[in-house]
Short mmCIF file of C-alpha atoms in Angstrom, two decimals:
data_model
loop_
_atom_site.label_atom_id
_atom_site.label_comp_id
_atom_site.label_asym_id
_atom_site.label_seq_id
_atom_site.Cartn_x
_atom_site.Cartn_y
_atom_site.Cartn_z
CA MET A 1 23.77 70.06 1.01
CA ILE A 2 21.69 73.07 0.01
CA ARG A 3 19.85 74.56 2.97
CA PRO A 4 17.10 77.17 3.10
CA ILE A 5 18.21 80.72 3.85
CA TYR A 6 16.60 82.26 6.91
CA LEU A 7 14.86 85.54 6.18
CA TYR A 8 14.50 88.86 7.95
CA GLY A 9 12.33 88.27 11.02
CA SER A 10 14.04 84.99 11.95
CA GLU A 11 15.41 84.96 15.51
CA VAL A 12 18.70 83.27 14.56
CA LEU A 13 19.63 86.36 12.52
CA ARG A 14 19.44 88.54 15.65
CA GLU A 15 21.53 86.35 17.96
CA ARG A 16 25.27 86.62 18.50
CA ALA A 17 26.78 83.44 17.07
CA ALA A 18 28.91 81.23 19.32
CA GLU A 19 32.59 80.53 18.78
CA ALA A 20 33.07 77.43 16.64
CA ASP A 21 34.89 74.56 18.35
CA LEU A 22 37.92 73.98 16.13
CA THR A 23 38.31 70.41 17.44
CA ARG A 24 35.03 69.48 15.70
CA LYS A 25 36.64 69.52 12.27
CA GLU A 26 34.28 67.06 10.61
CA GLU A 27 31.18 68.99 11.66
CA LEU A 28 32.73 72.30 10.61
CA THR A 29 33.82 70.86 7.27
CA ASP A 30 30.23 69.67 6.68
CA LEU A 31 28.88 73.10 7.65
CA ILE A 32 31.32 74.85 5.30
CA GLY A 33 30.27 72.50 2.50
CA ASP A 34 26.62 73.34 3.15
CA LEU A 35 27.42 77.07 3.13
CA LYS A 36 29.23 76.72 -0.20
CA ASP A 37 26.45 74.65 -1.77
CA THR A 38 23.77 77.05 -0.54
CA LEU A 39 25.69 80.14 -1.65
CA LYS A 40 26.30 78.70 -5.11
CA ARG A 41 22.60 77.88 -5.51
CA SER A 42 21.51 81.33 -4.37
CA GLU A 43 24.05 83.20 -6.54
CA GLY A 44 25.15 85.48 -3.71
CA CYS A 45 28.64 86.66 -2.79
CA GLY A 46 28.69 85.72 0.88
CA LEU A 47 26.89 83.68 3.50
CA ALA A 48 27.21 83.35 7.27
CA ALA A 49 26.21 80.27 9.26
CA PRO A 50 23.31 82.05 11.04
CA GLN A 51 21.73 82.60 7.62
CA ILE A 52 21.25 78.85 7.32
CA GLY A 53 20.08 78.54 10.91
CA VAL A 54 23.41 77.63 12.56
CA GLY A 55 24.52 79.93 15.37
CA LEU A 56 28.27 79.51 14.87
CA ARG A 57 30.92 82.07 13.89
CA VAL A 58 31.56 80.73 10.39
CA LEU A 59 31.26 82.57 7.08
CA ILE A 60 32.24 82.30 3.46
CA VAL A 61 32.68 84.90 0.72
CA ASP A 62 33.02 84.35 -3.02
CA GLY A 63 33.81 87.32 -5.22
CA ASP A 64 33.10 85.62 -8.54
CA GLU A 65 29.49 86.89 -8.54
CA MET A 66 30.85 90.45 -8.36
CA ALA A 67 33.82 90.03 -10.73
CA GLU A 68 32.01 91.63 -13.66
CA VAL A 69 31.70 94.87 -11.68
CA TYR A 70 34.90 94.43 -9.65
CA PRO A 71 37.38 92.40 -11.77
CA TYR A 72 39.84 92.11 -8.85
CA LEU A 73 37.33 89.80 -7.13
CA LYS A 74 37.68 87.05 -9.75
CA ASP A 75 38.66 83.90 -7.86
CA PHE A 76 38.53 85.73 -4.50
CA ARG A 77 37.17 83.22 -1.99
CA ARG A 78 37.57 82.94 1.74
CA THR A 79 36.26 80.64 4.43
CA MET A 80 36.49 82.18 7.88
CA ILE A 81 35.99 80.42 11.17
CA ASN A 82 35.90 82.62 14.29
CA PRO A 83 36.98 85.79 12.46
CA VAL A 84 38.10 88.74 14.59
CA VAL A 85 38.68 92.31 13.43
CA LEU A 86 42.14 93.34 14.56
CA GLU A 87 42.15 96.74 12.89
CA GLU A 88 39.89 98.87 10.74
CA SER A 89 40.75 101.96 8.78
CA GLY A 90 39.55 105.35 9.88
CA GLU A 91 38.52 105.98 6.30
CA GLN A 92 34.93 105.03 5.54
CA CYS A 93 33.40 104.14 2.20
CA GLU A 94 29.83 103.71 1.08
CA TYR A 95 28.49 100.91 -1.11
CA GLU A 96 25.04 99.66 -1.86
CA GLU A 97 24.43 96.37 -0.08
CA GLY A 98 21.86 93.64 -0.43
CA CYS A 99 21.45 90.38 1.45
CA LEU A 100 20.12 86.91 0.76
CA SER A 101 18.22 87.14 4.06
CA VAL A 102 16.58 90.40 2.95
CA PRO A 103 15.67 89.72 -0.70
CA GLY A 104 14.84 92.68 -2.91
CA VAL A 105 16.13 95.33 -0.51
CA TYR A 106 19.25 97.37 -1.34
CA CYS A 107 20.66 100.29 0.65
CA SER A 108 23.85 102.32 0.86
CA VAL A 109 25.87 101.46 3.96
CA ARG A 110 29.03 103.12 5.32
CA ARG A 111 31.75 100.81 6.61
CA PRO A 112 35.52 101.03 7.11
CA ALA A 113 37.40 101.06 3.79
CA SER A 114 39.81 98.35 4.95
CA VAL A 115 40.00 95.79 7.75
CA THR A 116 42.58 93.40 9.14
CA ILE A 117 41.05 90.09 10.18
CA ARG A 118 42.44 87.12 12.09
CA TYR A 119 40.58 83.89 11.32
CA THR A 120 40.93 80.15 10.88
CA ASP A 121 40.48 79.05 7.27
CA GLY A 122 38.72 75.98 5.88
CA ASP A 123 41.94 73.97 6.20
CA PHE A 124 42.08 74.90 9.91
CA VAL A 125 45.09 77.18 9.48
CA GLU A 126 45.11 80.47 11.39
CA ARG A 127 45.57 83.49 9.12
CA THR A 128 45.74 87.26 9.41
CA GLU A 129 44.92 89.31 6.31
CA THR A 130 44.09 92.87 5.41
CA PHE A 131 41.23 93.42 2.98
CA ASP A 132 40.10 96.55 1.18
CA LYS A 133 37.62 97.68 -1.45
CA PHE A 134 34.62 95.43 -2.00
CA ALA A 135 36.40 92.40 -0.50
CA ALA A 136 36.44 94.24 2.83
CA ARG A 137 32.77 95.09 2.32
CA MET A 138 31.73 91.47 1.74
CA ILE A 139 33.62 90.24 4.80
CA GLN A 140 32.30 93.00 7.07
CA HIS A 141 28.74 92.35 5.90
CA GLU A 142 29.03 88.65 6.74
CA MET A 143 30.78 89.35 10.04
CA SER A 144 27.86 91.58 11.00
CA HIS A 145 25.61 88.51 10.68
CA LEU A 146 27.77 86.77 13.28
CA ASP A 147 26.87 89.55 15.73
CA GLY A 148 23.15 89.54 14.94
CA VAL A 149 23.34 92.74 12.88
CA LEU A 150 21.74 93.13 9.45
CA PHE A 151 22.78 95.74 6.91
CA THR A 152 19.35 97.35 7.26
CA ASP A 153 20.28 98.22 10.86
CA LEU A 154 23.16 100.36 9.57
CA VAL A 155 21.28 102.61 7.16
CA ALA A 156 20.15 106.17 7.81
CA PRO A 157 16.91 106.41 9.85
CA ILE A 158 15.01 107.99 6.95
CA ARG A 159 16.02 105.11 4.68
CA ARG A 160 14.95 102.62 7.33
CA LYS A 161 11.50 104.19 7.36
CA MET A 162 11.37 103.94 3.56
CA ILE A 163 12.05 100.19 3.61
CA ALA A 164 9.95 99.38 6.69
CA ARG A 165 7.02 98.03 4.65
CA LYS A 166 9.31 95.75 2.59
CA LEU A 167 10.90 94.41 5.78
CA GLN A 168 7.47 93.81 7.30
CA ASN A 169 6.43 91.88 4.18
CA ILE A 170 9.59 89.74 4.29
CA SER A 171 9.12 88.87 7.96
CA GLY A 172 5.47 88.04 7.20
CA GLY A 173 6.44 85.62 4.44
CA LYS A 174 5.32 87.89 1.61
CA VAL A 175 8.48 87.59 -0.43
CA SER A 176 9.74 85.93 -3.55
CA ALA A 177 13.27 84.58 -3.90
CA ARG A 178 14.93 82.31 -6.46
CA TYR A 179 16.28 80.09 -3.66
CA ALA A 180 14.77 78.18 -0.74
CA THR A 181 13.90 80.37 2.24
CA LYS A 182 12.64 79.96 5.77
CA ILE A 183 11.36 82.20 8.57
CA LYS A 184 11.64 80.98 12.13
#
């Protein structure tokens, strides 16, 4: 089911998401289906449960939207339940990020170049993987949502001042998006 995406200014985006109960497989499978349907409709590359109003530590990423720019992302998809960063590289890299919850705003953000994540996948199998390049970026961006952090929190203070009016407009409902949105 396609759900509205909660926008900047919504409380659920600022709360730390709770651990998902892995024994509730049917509910989690439904949630993952909703995340996938909503992401496909919005044409983004990642979505975390808080972005659709659910305060659980669940996220999905789909690299197909970025495969034209980063060919190695073709067919790169992950579903992560209760992801945990086990290790991150000391090397940092900077990419421009955007977010379905902050439409029309793009900023350069520094994050670790690679990360090792332990998570439970959509088939309820525990996995540990190391990601780099833009795959690492997508996953870290979505994991930030699970901790109530938006990419706009991670930009340089001067840049934050430059986008303050746009953020104020989004939180006030003065925004246009090609997908269903909600502020709460």
